[in-house]
mmCIF file of N, CA and C in Angstrom:
data_model
loop_
_atom_site.group_PDB
_atom_site.id
_atom_site.type_symbol
_atom_site.label_atom_id
_atom_site.label_comp_id
_atom_site.label_asym_id
_atom_site.label_seq_id
_atom_site.Cartn_x
_atom_site.Cartn_y
_atom_site.Cartn_z
ATOM 1 N N GLY A 1 -160.991 -21.358 80.099
ATOM 2 C CA GLY A 1 -161.187 -21.191 81.515
ATOM 3 C C GLY A 1 -160.216 -20.184 82.086
ATOM 4 N N ILE A 2 -160.431 -19.866 83.310
ATOM 5 C CA ILE A 2 -159.546 -18.969 84.047
ATOM 6 C C ILE A 2 -158.655 -19.839 84.912
ATOM 7 N N TYR A 3 -157.356 -19.587 84.851
ATOM 8 C CA TYR A 3 -156.411 -20.390 85.595
ATOM 9 C C TYR A 3 -155.901 -19.609 86.798
ATOM 10 N N THR A 4 -155.795 -20.296 87.923
ATOM 11 C CA THR A 4 -155.232 -19.664 89.112
ATOM 12 C C THR A 4 -153.717 -19.736 89.026
ATOM 13 N N GLY A 5 -153.047 -19.116 89.974
ATOM 14 C CA GLY A 5 -151.588 -19.097 89.985
ATOM 15 C C GLY A 5 -150.956 -20.475 90.020
ATOM 16 N N ASP A 6 -151.642 -21.462 90.610
ATOM 17 C CA ASP A 6 -151.064 -22.808 90.674
ATOM 18 C C ASP A 6 -151.452 -23.655 89.465
ATOM 19 N N GLY A 7 -152.135 -23.054 88.478
ATOM 20 C CA GLY A 7 -152.457 -23.769 87.251
ATOM 21 C C GLY A 7 -153.787 -24.493 87.272
ATOM 22 N N THR A 8 -154.518 -24.426 88.381
ATOM 23 C CA THR A 8 -155.814 -25.098 88.439
ATOM 24 C C THR A 8 -156.889 -24.200 87.825
ATOM 25 N N VAL A 9 -157.972 -24.844 87.434
ATOM 26 C CA VAL A 9 -159.071 -24.119 86.811
ATOM 27 C C VAL A 9 -160.268 -24.129 87.746
ATOM 28 N N PRO A 10 -160.638 -22.972 88.306
ATOM 29 C CA PRO A 10 -161.843 -22.933 89.121
ATOM 30 C C PRO A 10 -163.067 -23.160 88.236
ATOM 31 N N SER A 11 -164.022 -23.950 88.685
ATOM 32 C CA SER A 11 -165.200 -24.219 87.859
ATOM 33 C C SER A 11 -166.208 -23.083 87.970
ATOM 34 N N ASN A 12 -166.935 -22.862 86.874
ATOM 35 C CA ASN A 12 -167.985 -21.846 86.822
ATOM 36 C C ASN A 12 -167.531 -20.498 87.361
ATOM 37 N N THR A 13 -166.389 -20.055 86.922
ATOM 38 C CA THR A 13 -165.841 -18.807 87.424
ATOM 39 C C THR A 13 -166.272 -17.644 86.539
ATOM 40 N N THR A 14 -166.791 -16.623 87.165
ATOM 41 C CA THR A 14 -167.103 -15.381 86.476
ATOM 42 C C THR A 14 -166.288 -14.295 87.139
ATOM 43 N N VAL A 15 -165.632 -13.502 86.320
ATOM 44 C CA VAL A 15 -164.837 -12.413 86.853
ATOM 45 C C VAL A 15 -165.437 -11.111 86.356
ATOM 46 N N THR A 16 -165.694 -10.199 87.261
ATOM 47 C CA THR A 16 -166.189 -8.881 86.905
ATOM 48 C C THR A 16 -165.133 -7.869 87.301
ATOM 49 N N ILE A 17 -164.710 -7.095 86.340
ATOM 50 C CA ILE A 17 -163.677 -6.098 86.586
ATOM 51 C C ILE A 17 -164.246 -4.757 86.172
ATOM 52 N N THR A 18 -164.156 -3.789 87.040
ATOM 53 C CA THR A 18 -164.727 -2.477 86.747
ATOM 54 C C THR A 18 -163.653 -1.397 86.673
ATOM 55 N N ASP A 19 -162.420 -1.806 86.423
ATOM 56 C CA ASP A 19 -161.329 -0.856 86.335
ATOM 57 C C ASP A 19 -160.396 -1.282 85.207
ATOM 58 N N VAL A 20 -159.424 -0.462 84.896
ATOM 59 C CA VAL A 20 -158.436 -0.787 83.875
ATOM 60 C C VAL A 20 -157.511 -1.853 84.429
ATOM 61 N N LEU A 21 -157.225 -2.859 83.612
ATOM 62 C CA LEU A 21 -156.251 -3.878 83.984
ATOM 63 C C LEU A 21 -154.931 -3.545 83.320
ATOM 64 N N ASN A 22 -153.873 -3.571 84.068
ATOM 65 C CA ASN A 22 -152.540 -3.371 83.514
ATOM 66 C C ASN A 22 -151.802 -4.687 83.617
ATOM 67 N N PHE A 23 -151.271 -5.166 82.501
ATOM 68 C CA PHE A 23 -150.514 -6.408 82.476
ATOM 69 C C PHE A 23 -149.077 -6.091 82.115
ATOM 70 N N ASP A 24 -148.154 -6.720 82.771
ATOM 71 C CA ASP A 24 -146.756 -6.654 82.362
ATOM 72 C C ASP A 24 -146.516 -7.840 81.459
ATOM 73 N N GLY A 25 -146.082 -7.607 80.237
ATOM 74 C CA GLY A 25 -145.811 -8.703 79.318
ATOM 75 C C GLY A 25 -146.975 -8.965 78.392
ATOM 76 N N ASP A 26 -146.901 -10.092 77.710
ATOM 77 C CA ASP A 26 -147.888 -10.459 76.695
ATOM 78 C C ASP A 26 -149.096 -11.137 77.325
ATOM 79 N N ILE A 27 -150.181 -11.156 76.593
ATOM 80 C CA ILE A 27 -151.380 -11.887 76.980
ATOM 81 C C ILE A 27 -151.607 -12.951 75.920
ATOM 82 N N ALA A 28 -151.697 -14.198 76.338
ATOM 83 C CA ALA A 28 -151.982 -15.291 75.410
ATOM 84 C C ALA A 28 -153.442 -15.672 75.576
ATOM 85 N N LEU A 29 -154.128 -15.843 74.466
ATOM 86 C CA LEU A 29 -155.552 -16.098 74.496
ATOM 87 C C LEU A 29 -155.876 -17.159 73.463
ATOM 88 N N SER A 30 -156.616 -18.165 73.859
ATOM 89 C CA SER A 30 -156.993 -19.187 72.888
ATOM 90 C C SER A 30 -158.394 -18.935 72.339
ATOM 91 N N GLY A 31 -159.086 -17.964 72.889
ATOM 92 C CA GLY A 31 -160.420 -17.617 72.408
ATOM 93 C C GLY A 31 -160.398 -16.297 71.669
ATOM 94 N N GLN A 32 -161.433 -15.509 71.863
ATOM 95 C CA GLN A 32 -161.569 -14.235 71.174
ATOM 96 C C GLN A 32 -161.707 -13.110 72.184
ATOM 97 N N ILE A 33 -161.362 -11.929 71.760
ATOM 98 C CA ILE A 33 -161.683 -10.734 72.538
ATOM 99 C C ILE A 33 -162.853 -10.085 71.815
ATOM 100 N N LEU A 34 -163.955 -9.976 72.495
ATOM 101 C CA LEU A 34 -165.167 -9.454 71.880
ATOM 102 C C LEU A 34 -165.547 -8.125 72.522
ATOM 103 N N GLY A 35 -165.952 -7.185 71.712
ATOM 104 C CA GLY A 35 -166.435 -5.909 72.225
ATOM 105 C C GLY A 35 -167.920 -5.787 71.946
ATOM 106 N N LEU A 36 -168.654 -5.301 72.927
ATOM 107 C CA LEU A 36 -170.084 -5.108 72.719
ATOM 108 C C LEU A 36 -170.305 -4.157 71.552
ATOM 109 N N SER A 37 -171.143 -4.566 70.604
ATOM 110 C CA SER A 37 -171.397 -3.736 69.437
ATOM 111 C C SER A 37 -172.855 -3.775 69.016
ATOM 112 N N ASP A 38 -173.705 -4.257 69.873
ATOM 113 C CA ASP A 38 -175.131 -4.379 69.581
ATOM 114 C C ASP A 38 -175.746 -3.007 69.343
ATOM 115 N N GLU A 39 -176.450 -2.871 68.232
ATOM 116 C CA GLU A 39 -177.074 -1.597 67.872
ATOM 117 C C GLU A 39 -178.000 -1.077 68.976
ATOM 118 N N ARG A 40 -178.635 -1.987 69.693
ATOM 119 C CA ARG A 40 -179.583 -1.579 70.741
ATOM 120 C C ARG A 40 -178.900 -0.834 71.884
ATOM 121 N N LEU A 41 -177.609 -0.982 72.021
ATOM 122 C CA LEU A 41 -176.865 -0.334 73.098
ATOM 123 C C LEU A 41 -176.383 1.063 72.724
ATOM 124 N N LYS A 42 -176.653 1.489 71.494
ATOM 125 C CA LYS A 42 -176.030 2.708 70.990
ATOM 126 C C LYS A 42 -177.050 3.790 70.671
ATOM 127 N N ASN A 43 -176.605 5.039 70.774
ATOM 128 C CA ASN A 43 -177.401 6.168 70.292
ATOM 129 C C ASN A 43 -176.445 7.153 69.630
ATOM 130 N N ASN A 44 -176.969 8.209 69.053
ATOM 131 C CA ASN A 44 -176.157 9.195 68.337
ATOM 132 C C ASN A 44 -175.285 8.533 67.268
ATOM 133 N N ILE A 45 -175.828 7.557 66.569
ATOM 134 C CA ILE A 45 -175.090 6.816 65.538
ATOM 135 C C ILE A 45 -174.921 7.706 64.309
ATOM 136 N N ALA A 46 -173.694 7.826 63.837
ATOM 137 C CA ALA A 46 -173.404 8.648 62.665
ATOM 138 C C ALA A 46 -172.270 7.999 61.891
ATOM 139 N N PRO A 47 -172.255 8.179 60.572
ATOM 140 C CA PRO A 47 -171.153 7.620 59.777
ATOM 141 C C PRO A 47 -169.835 8.340 60.089
ATOM 142 N N ILE A 48 -168.741 7.649 59.859
ATOM 143 C CA ILE A 48 -167.423 8.268 60.005
ATOM 144 C C ILE A 48 -167.142 9.024 58.715
ATOM 145 N N ILE A 49 -166.963 10.314 58.841
ATOM 146 C CA ILE A 49 -166.760 11.193 57.691
ATOM 147 C C ILE A 49 -165.263 11.514 57.562
ATOM 148 N N ASN A 50 -164.793 11.576 56.337
ATOM 149 C CA ASN A 50 -163.396 11.921 56.049
ATOM 150 C C ASN A 50 -162.400 10.974 56.704
ATOM 151 N N ALA A 51 -162.742 9.697 56.735
ATOM 152 C CA ALA A 51 -161.847 8.700 57.322
ATOM 153 C C ALA A 51 -160.520 8.663 56.572
ATOM 154 N N LEU A 52 -160.581 8.737 55.261
ATOM 155 C CA LEU A 52 -159.367 8.675 54.447
ATOM 156 C C LEU A 52 -158.444 9.854 54.752
ATOM 157 N N SER A 53 -159.014 11.013 54.907
ATOM 158 C CA SER A 53 -158.225 12.204 55.236
ATOM 159 C C SER A 53 -157.547 12.040 56.591
ATOM 160 N N SER A 54 -158.274 11.507 57.557
ATOM 161 C CA SER A 54 -157.690 11.284 58.890
ATOM 162 C C SER A 54 -156.544 10.290 58.819
ATOM 163 N N LEU A 55 -156.779 9.183 58.120
ATOM 164 C CA LEU A 55 -155.741 8.151 58.036
ATOM 165 C C LEU A 55 -154.501 8.645 57.308
ATOM 166 N N SER A 56 -154.686 9.502 56.313
ATOM 167 C CA SER A 56 -153.535 9.979 55.545
ATOM 168 C C SER A 56 -152.627 10.869 56.383
ATOM 169 N N GLN A 57 -153.110 11.329 57.523
ATOM 170 C CA GLN A 57 -152.296 12.146 58.419
ATOM 171 C C GLN A 57 -151.497 11.313 59.420
ATOM 172 N N LEU A 58 -151.754 10.006 59.445
ATOM 173 C CA LEU A 58 -151.057 9.125 60.388
ATOM 174 C C LEU A 58 -149.840 8.504 59.711
ATOM 175 N N ASN A 59 -148.803 8.294 60.466
ATOM 176 C CA ASN A 59 -147.573 7.727 59.933
ATOM 177 C C ASN A 59 -147.221 6.435 60.673
ATOM 178 N N PRO A 60 -147.475 5.288 60.057
ATOM 179 C CA PRO A 60 -147.091 4.022 60.677
ATOM 180 C C PRO A 60 -145.573 3.977 60.856
ATOM 181 N N THR A 61 -145.137 3.385 61.940
ATOM 182 C CA THR A 61 -143.712 3.329 62.234
ATOM 183 C C THR A 61 -143.302 1.934 62.697
ATOM 184 N N THR A 62 -141.991 1.719 62.677
ATOM 185 C CA THR A 62 -141.411 0.593 63.391
ATOM 186 C C THR A 62 -140.610 1.203 64.529
ATOM 187 N N TYR A 63 -140.460 0.452 65.596
ATOM 188 C CA TYR A 63 -139.749 0.984 66.760
ATOM 189 C C TYR A 63 -139.392 -0.154 67.708
ATOM 190 N N ASN A 64 -138.558 0.156 68.651
ATOM 191 C CA ASN A 64 -138.272 -0.738 69.763
ATOM 192 C C ASN A 64 -138.608 0.016 71.045
ATOM 193 N N PHE A 65 -139.163 -0.684 72.003
ATOM 194 C CA PHE A 65 -139.429 -0.065 73.294
ATOM 195 C C PHE A 65 -138.120 0.191 74.024
ATOM 196 N N ASP A 66 -138.092 1.221 74.833
ATOM 197 C CA ASP A 66 -136.930 1.538 75.652
ATOM 198 C C ASP A 66 -136.986 0.657 76.903
ATOM 199 N N VAL A 67 -136.512 -0.572 76.736
ATOM 200 C CA VAL A 67 -136.605 -1.563 77.823
ATOM 201 C C VAL A 67 -135.641 -1.271 78.964
ATOM 202 N N THR A 68 -134.638 -0.453 78.709
ATOM 203 C CA THR A 68 -133.703 -0.093 79.780
ATOM 204 C C THR A 68 -134.332 0.953 80.694
ATOM 205 N N LYS A 69 -134.862 2.000 80.097
ATOM 206 C CA LYS A 69 -135.458 3.090 80.886
ATOM 207 C C LYS A 69 -136.730 2.644 81.608
ATOM 208 N N TYR A 70 -137.483 1.737 80.975
ATOM 209 C CA TYR A 70 -138.765 1.306 81.549
ATOM 210 C C TYR A 70 -138.761 -0.192 81.823
ATOM 211 N N GLU A 71 -137.710 -0.669 82.455
ATOM 212 C CA GLU A 71 -137.583 -2.105 82.705
ATOM 213 C C GLU A 71 -138.690 -2.639 83.606
ATOM 214 N N ASN A 72 -139.284 -1.794 84.428
ATOM 215 C CA ASN A 72 -140.358 -2.229 85.326
ATOM 216 C C ASN A 72 -141.648 -2.589 84.584
ATOM 217 N N LEU A 73 -141.768 -2.236 83.304
ATOM 218 C CA LEU A 73 -142.992 -2.512 82.545
ATOM 219 C C LEU A 73 -142.940 -3.821 81.771
ATOM 220 N N ASN A 74 -141.793 -4.492 81.773
ATOM 221 C CA ASN A 74 -141.652 -5.775 81.076
ATOM 222 C C ASN A 74 -142.049 -5.655 79.601
ATOM 223 N N LEU A 75 -141.540 -4.628 78.951
ATOM 224 C CA LEU A 75 -141.857 -4.378 77.540
ATOM 225 C C LEU A 75 -141.141 -5.381 76.649
ATOM 226 N N PRO A 76 -141.722 -5.703 75.495
ATOM 227 C CA PRO A 76 -141.060 -6.633 74.572
ATOM 228 C C PRO A 76 -139.786 -6.026 73.994
ATOM 229 N N THR A 77 -138.836 -6.883 73.672
ATOM 230 C CA THR A 77 -137.551 -6.422 73.141
ATOM 231 C C THR A 77 -137.491 -6.475 71.621
ATOM 232 N N VAL A 78 -138.448 -7.129 70.979
ATOM 233 C CA VAL A 78 -138.428 -7.277 69.524
ATOM 234 C C VAL A 78 -138.996 -6.031 68.837
ATOM 235 N N LYS A 79 -138.665 -5.862 67.563
ATOM 236 C CA LYS A 79 -139.163 -4.736 66.775
ATOM 237 C C LYS A 79 -140.690 -4.732 66.791
ATOM 238 N N GLN A 80 -141.265 -3.538 66.923
ATOM 239 C CA GLN A 80 -142.707 -3.349 66.958
ATOM 240 C C GLN A 80 -143.167 -2.576 65.727
ATOM 241 N N TYR A 81 -144.430 -2.715 65.394
ATOM 242 C CA TYR A 81 -145.061 -1.976 64.303
ATOM 243 C C TYR A 81 -146.283 -1.276 64.875
ATOM 244 N N GLY A 82 -146.440 -0.006 64.583
ATOM 245 C CA GLY A 82 -147.610 0.675 65.106
ATOM 246 C C GLY A 82 -147.570 2.162 64.849
ATOM 247 N N LEU A 83 -148.349 2.857 65.634
ATOM 248 C CA LEU A 83 -148.481 4.304 65.539
ATOM 249 C C LEU A 83 -148.025 4.922 66.855
ATOM 250 N N LEU A 84 -147.687 6.189 66.830
ATOM 251 C CA LEU A 84 -147.311 6.906 68.040
ATOM 252 C C LEU A 84 -148.554 7.606 68.587
ATOM 253 N N ALA A 85 -148.887 7.297 69.826
ATOM 254 C CA ALA A 85 -150.136 7.788 70.410
ATOM 255 C C ALA A 85 -150.241 9.311 70.374
ATOM 256 N N GLN A 86 -149.154 10.005 70.650
ATOM 257 C CA GLN A 86 -149.205 11.466 70.647
ATOM 258 C C GLN A 86 -149.528 12.004 69.251
ATOM 259 N N ALA A 87 -149.030 11.355 68.211
ATOM 260 C CA ALA A 87 -149.336 11.782 66.844
ATOM 261 C C ALA A 87 -150.789 11.480 66.489
ATOM 262 N N VAL A 88 -151.276 10.311 66.897
ATOM 263 C CA VAL A 88 -152.674 9.943 66.635
ATOM 264 C C VAL A 88 -153.616 10.890 67.370
ATOM 265 N N GLU A 89 -153.245 11.254 68.573
ATOM 266 C CA GLU A 89 -154.082 12.133 69.399
ATOM 267 C C GLU A 89 -154.346 13.474 68.723
ATOM 268 N N LYS A 90 -153.398 13.964 67.927
ATOM 269 C CA LYS A 90 -153.573 15.232 67.210
ATOM 270 C C LYS A 90 -154.616 15.117 66.099
ATOM 271 N N VAL A 91 -154.806 13.900 65.574
ATOM 272 C CA VAL A 91 -155.704 13.684 64.443
ATOM 273 C C VAL A 91 -157.039 13.090 64.887
ATOM 274 N N ILE A 92 -156.989 12.066 65.729
ATOM 275 C CA ILE A 92 -158.199 11.365 66.188
ATOM 276 C C ILE A 92 -158.104 11.213 67.715
ATOM 277 N N PRO A 93 -158.308 12.285 68.456
ATOM 278 C CA PRO A 93 -158.102 12.236 69.908
ATOM 279 C C PRO A 93 -159.003 11.240 70.645
ATOM 280 N N GLU A 94 -160.154 10.934 70.064
ATOM 281 C CA GLU A 94 -161.100 10.041 70.750
ATOM 282 C C GLU A 94 -160.575 8.616 70.908
ATOM 283 N N ILE A 95 -159.587 8.211 70.130
ATOM 284 C CA ILE A 95 -159.105 6.827 70.228
ATOM 285 C C ILE A 95 -157.811 6.717 71.038
ATOM 286 N N VAL A 96 -157.405 7.823 71.662
ATOM 287 C CA VAL A 96 -156.206 7.813 72.497
ATOM 288 C C VAL A 96 -156.618 8.047 73.940
ATOM 289 N N SER A 97 -156.048 7.264 74.836
ATOM 290 C CA SER A 97 -156.329 7.455 76.257
ATOM 291 C C SER A 97 -155.025 7.402 77.044
ATOM 292 N N THR A 98 -155.091 7.919 78.242
ATOM 293 C CA THR A 98 -153.942 7.896 79.142
ATOM 294 C C THR A 98 -154.250 6.921 80.260
ATOM 295 N N THR A 99 -153.312 6.016 80.511
ATOM 296 C CA THR A 99 -153.497 4.988 81.526
ATOM 297 C C THR A 99 -152.383 5.094 82.554
ATOM 298 N N GLN A 100 -152.768 4.938 83.807
ATOM 299 C CA GLN A 100 -151.789 4.999 84.889
ATOM 300 C C GLN A 100 -151.244 3.608 85.186
ATOM 301 N N PHE A 101 -149.940 3.512 85.281
ATOM 302 C CA PHE A 101 -149.258 2.256 85.582
ATOM 303 C C PHE A 101 -148.585 2.352 86.946
ATOM 304 N N LYS A 102 -147.773 1.349 87.251
ATOM 305 C CA LYS A 102 -147.046 1.305 88.523
ATOM 306 C C LYS A 102 -146.311 2.609 88.779
ATOM 307 N N GLY A 103 -146.233 2.966 90.052
ATOM 308 C CA GLY A 103 -145.461 4.146 90.426
ATOM 309 C C GLY A 103 -146.033 5.437 89.886
ATOM 310 N N ASN A 104 -147.345 5.470 89.658
ATOM 311 C CA ASN A 104 -148.030 6.659 89.132
ATOM 312 C C ASN A 104 -147.492 7.117 87.777
ATOM 313 N N GLN A 105 -146.913 6.182 87.013
ATOM 314 C CA GLN A 105 -146.468 6.523 85.663
ATOM 315 C C GLN A 105 -147.681 6.492 84.746
ATOM 316 N N GLU A 106 -147.807 7.510 83.902
ATOM 317 C CA GLU A 106 -148.906 7.577 82.945
ATOM 318 C C GLU A 106 -148.353 7.471 81.530
ATOM 319 N N PHE A 107 -149.021 6.636 80.728
ATOM 320 C CA PHE A 107 -148.625 6.452 79.341
ATOM 321 C C PHE A 107 -149.864 6.479 78.456
ATOM 322 N N LYS A 108 -149.692 6.922 77.233
ATOM 323 C CA LYS A 108 -150.801 6.986 76.282
ATOM 324 C C LYS A 108 -150.937 5.667 75.537
ATOM 325 N N SER A 109 -152.184 5.314 75.234
ATOM 326 C CA SER A 109 -152.510 4.087 74.511
ATOM 327 C C SER A 109 -153.459 4.417 73.370
ATOM 328 N N ILE A 110 -153.456 3.555 72.361
ATOM 329 C CA ILE A 110 -154.348 3.714 71.209
ATOM 330 C C ILE A 110 -155.368 2.589 71.226
ATOM 331 N N ASN A 111 -156.617 2.935 70.984
ATOM 332 C CA ASN A 111 -157.672 1.935 70.839
ATOM 333 C C ASN A 111 -157.637 1.462 69.381
ATOM 334 N N TYR A 112 -156.826 0.436 69.136
ATOM 335 C CA TYR A 112 -156.679 -0.071 67.765
ATOM 336 C C TYR A 112 -157.972 -0.691 67.245
ATOM 337 N N ASN A 113 -158.837 -1.187 68.139
ATOM 338 C CA ASN A 113 -160.131 -1.712 67.685
ATOM 339 C C ASN A 113 -160.978 -0.603 67.063
ATOM 340 N N ALA A 114 -160.961 0.580 67.652
ATOM 341 C CA ALA A 114 -161.704 1.706 67.083
ATOM 342 C C ALA A 114 -161.095 2.115 65.742
ATOM 343 N N LEU A 115 -159.797 1.968 65.612
ATOM 344 C CA LEU A 115 -159.120 2.319 64.369
ATOM 345 C C LEU A 115 -159.610 1.452 63.206
ATOM 346 N N ILE A 116 -160.032 0.236 63.503
ATOM 347 C CA ILE A 116 -160.550 -0.658 62.458
ATOM 348 C C ILE A 116 -161.748 -0.022 61.758
ATOM 349 N N SER A 117 -162.659 0.587 62.516
ATOM 350 C CA SER A 117 -163.830 1.231 61.909
ATOM 351 C C SER A 117 -163.424 2.372 60.998
ATOM 352 N N ILE A 118 -162.407 3.113 61.393
ATOM 353 C CA ILE A 118 -161.920 4.214 60.567
ATOM 354 C C ILE A 118 -161.285 3.661 59.294
ATOM 355 N N LEU A 119 -160.560 2.561 59.415
ATOM 356 C CA LEU A 119 -159.973 1.911 58.238
ATOM 357 C C LEU A 119 -161.046 1.446 57.261
ATOM 358 N N VAL A 120 -162.116 0.848 57.784
ATOM 359 C CA VAL A 120 -163.221 0.406 56.928
ATOM 360 C C VAL A 120 -163.850 1.611 56.235
ATOM 361 N N GLY A 121 -164.034 2.705 56.971
ATOM 362 C CA GLY A 121 -164.583 3.913 56.375
ATOM 363 C C GLY A 121 -163.698 4.446 55.257
ATOM 364 N N ALA A 122 -162.386 4.399 55.460
ATOM 365 C CA ALA A 122 -161.453 4.871 54.438
ATOM 366 C C ALA A 122 -161.506 3.989 53.196
ATOM 367 N N ILE A 123 -161.594 2.682 53.391
ATOM 368 C CA ILE A 123 -161.706 1.766 52.249
ATOM 369 C C ILE A 123 -162.989 2.060 51.472
ATOM 370 N N ASN A 124 -164.090 2.285 52.179
ATOM 371 C CA ASN A 124 -165.353 2.611 51.513
ATOM 372 C C ASN A 124 -165.230 3.908 50.715
ATOM 373 N N GLU A 125 -164.562 4.907 51.289
ATOM 374 C CA GLU A 125 -164.360 6.170 50.575
ATOM 375 C C GLU A 125 -163.523 5.948 49.316
ATOM 376 N N GLN A 126 -162.468 5.145 49.441
ATOM 377 C CA GLN A 126 -161.643 4.847 48.265
ATOM 378 C C GLN A 126 -162.448 4.117 47.202
ATOM 379 N N GLU A 127 -163.263 3.179 47.602
ATOM 380 C CA GLU A 127 -164.077 2.420 46.647
ATOM 381 C C GLU A 127 -165.021 3.350 45.886
ATOM 382 N N THR A 128 -165.612 4.311 46.582
ATOM 383 C CA THR A 128 -166.484 5.290 45.926
ATOM 384 C C THR A 128 -165.698 6.108 44.918
ATOM 385 N N ARG A 129 -164.501 6.542 45.302
ATOM 386 C CA ARG A 129 -163.654 7.316 44.386
ATOM 387 C C ARG A 129 -163.258 6.485 43.165
ATOM 388 N N ILE A 130 -162.907 5.238 43.384
ATOM 389 C CA ILE A 130 -162.511 4.352 42.287
ATOM 390 C C ILE A 130 -163.670 4.167 41.309
ATOM 391 N N LYS A 131 -164.868 3.919 41.834
ATOM 392 C CA LYS A 131 -166.032 3.735 40.955
ATOM 393 C C LYS A 131 -166.300 4.996 40.146
ATOM 394 N N THR A 132 -166.189 6.152 40.777
ATOM 395 C CA THR A 132 -166.402 7.413 40.068
ATOM 396 C C THR A 132 -165.378 7.587 38.957
ATOM 397 N N LEU A 133 -164.118 7.293 39.248
ATOM 398 C CA LEU A 133 -163.063 7.398 38.232
ATOM 399 C C LEU A 133 -163.269 6.400 37.095
ATOM 400 N N GLU A 134 -163.709 5.191 37.435
ATOM 401 C CA GLU A 134 -163.974 4.191 36.395
ATOM 402 C C GLU A 134 -165.097 4.645 35.472
ATOM 403 N N GLU A 135 -166.136 5.228 36.063
ATOM 404 C CA GLU A 135 -167.247 5.725 35.246
ATOM 405 C C GLU A 135 -166.783 6.846 34.325
ATOM 406 N N LYS A 136 -165.964 7.754 34.851
ATOM 407 C CA LYS A 136 -165.434 8.852 34.023
ATOM 408 C C LYS A 136 -164.546 8.300 32.913
ATOM 409 N N MET A 137 -163.720 7.317 33.257
ATOM 410 C CA MET A 137 -162.823 6.713 32.268
ATOM 411 C C MET A 137 -163.628 6.021 31.168
ATOM 412 N N ASP A 138 -164.688 5.317 31.551
ATOM 413 C CA ASP A 138 -165.543 4.664 30.553
ATOM 414 C C ASP A 138 -166.150 5.686 29.600
ATOM 415 N N LYS A 139 -166.612 6.821 30.120
ATOM 416 C CA LYS A 139 -167.194 7.872 29.280
ATOM 417 C C LYS A 139 -166.153 8.430 28.318
ATOM 418 N N ILE A 140 -164.940 8.643 28.810
ATOM 419 C CA ILE A 140 -163.862 9.170 27.959
ATOM 420 C C ILE A 140 -163.526 8.170 26.860
ATOM 421 N N LEU A 141 -163.412 6.894 27.223
ATOM 422 C CA LEU A 141 -163.093 5.869 26.224
ATOM 423 C C LEU A 141 -164.199 5.752 25.179
ATOM 424 N N LYS A 142 -165.453 5.819 25.606
ATOM 425 C CA LYS A 142 -166.560 5.756 24.660
ATOM 426 C C LYS A 142 -166.555 6.946 23.724
ATOM 427 N N SER A 143 -166.233 8.121 24.248
ATOM 428 C CA SER A 143 -166.205 9.301 23.387
ATOM 429 C C SER A 143 -165.067 9.220 22.387
ATOM 430 N N LEU A 144 -163.959 8.596 22.750
ATOM 431 C CA LEU A 144 -162.845 8.422 21.831
ATOM 432 C C LEU A 144 -163.177 7.399 20.749
ATOM 433 N N GLU A 145 -163.934 6.375 21.087
ATOM 434 C CA GLU A 145 -164.331 5.358 20.118
ATOM 435 C C GLU A 145 -165.243 5.928 19.059
ATOM 436 N N ILE A 146 -166.106 6.835 19.443
ATOM 437 C CA ILE A 146 -167.047 7.444 18.510
ATOM 438 C C ILE A 146 -166.295 8.274 17.477
ATOM 439 N N LYS A 147 -165.236 8.942 17.858
ATOM 440 C CA LYS A 147 -164.484 9.820 16.973
ATOM 441 C C LYS A 147 -163.680 9.033 15.939
ATOM 442 N N GLU A 148 -163.360 7.796 16.215
ATOM 443 C CA GLU A 148 -162.519 7.026 15.288
ATOM 444 C C GLU A 148 -163.244 6.550 14.107
#
């Protein structure tokens, strides 16, 4: 349910939001975050090509947010794991966006959900390469067995 500021739950509440929501701090959720993915809603469908090449250009990092300089954003103080949006933007610009926060501050964000599809594409590419190498290795081993 949706909880009001005093902790009560309004019944049969539907919330429609047509803008970006900015939250200070963490979001706790006991359900799921679902994104519309129904094929009927889509056009210009094409496979992700060279996913592995794109991913190999990204450098995962650990970091801490600058909580002193940006104390108004209520950033977490613990070590973080992720990618740098400006670096991702050079490789896969479609998954990076700029969002405006308090005081007209703009910061870049990464659509990590979209990154999942690229990861799946890269795994599929690797699997194809592995199968091809296994087939070549089998042929080499068979040819060596014949010579013995």
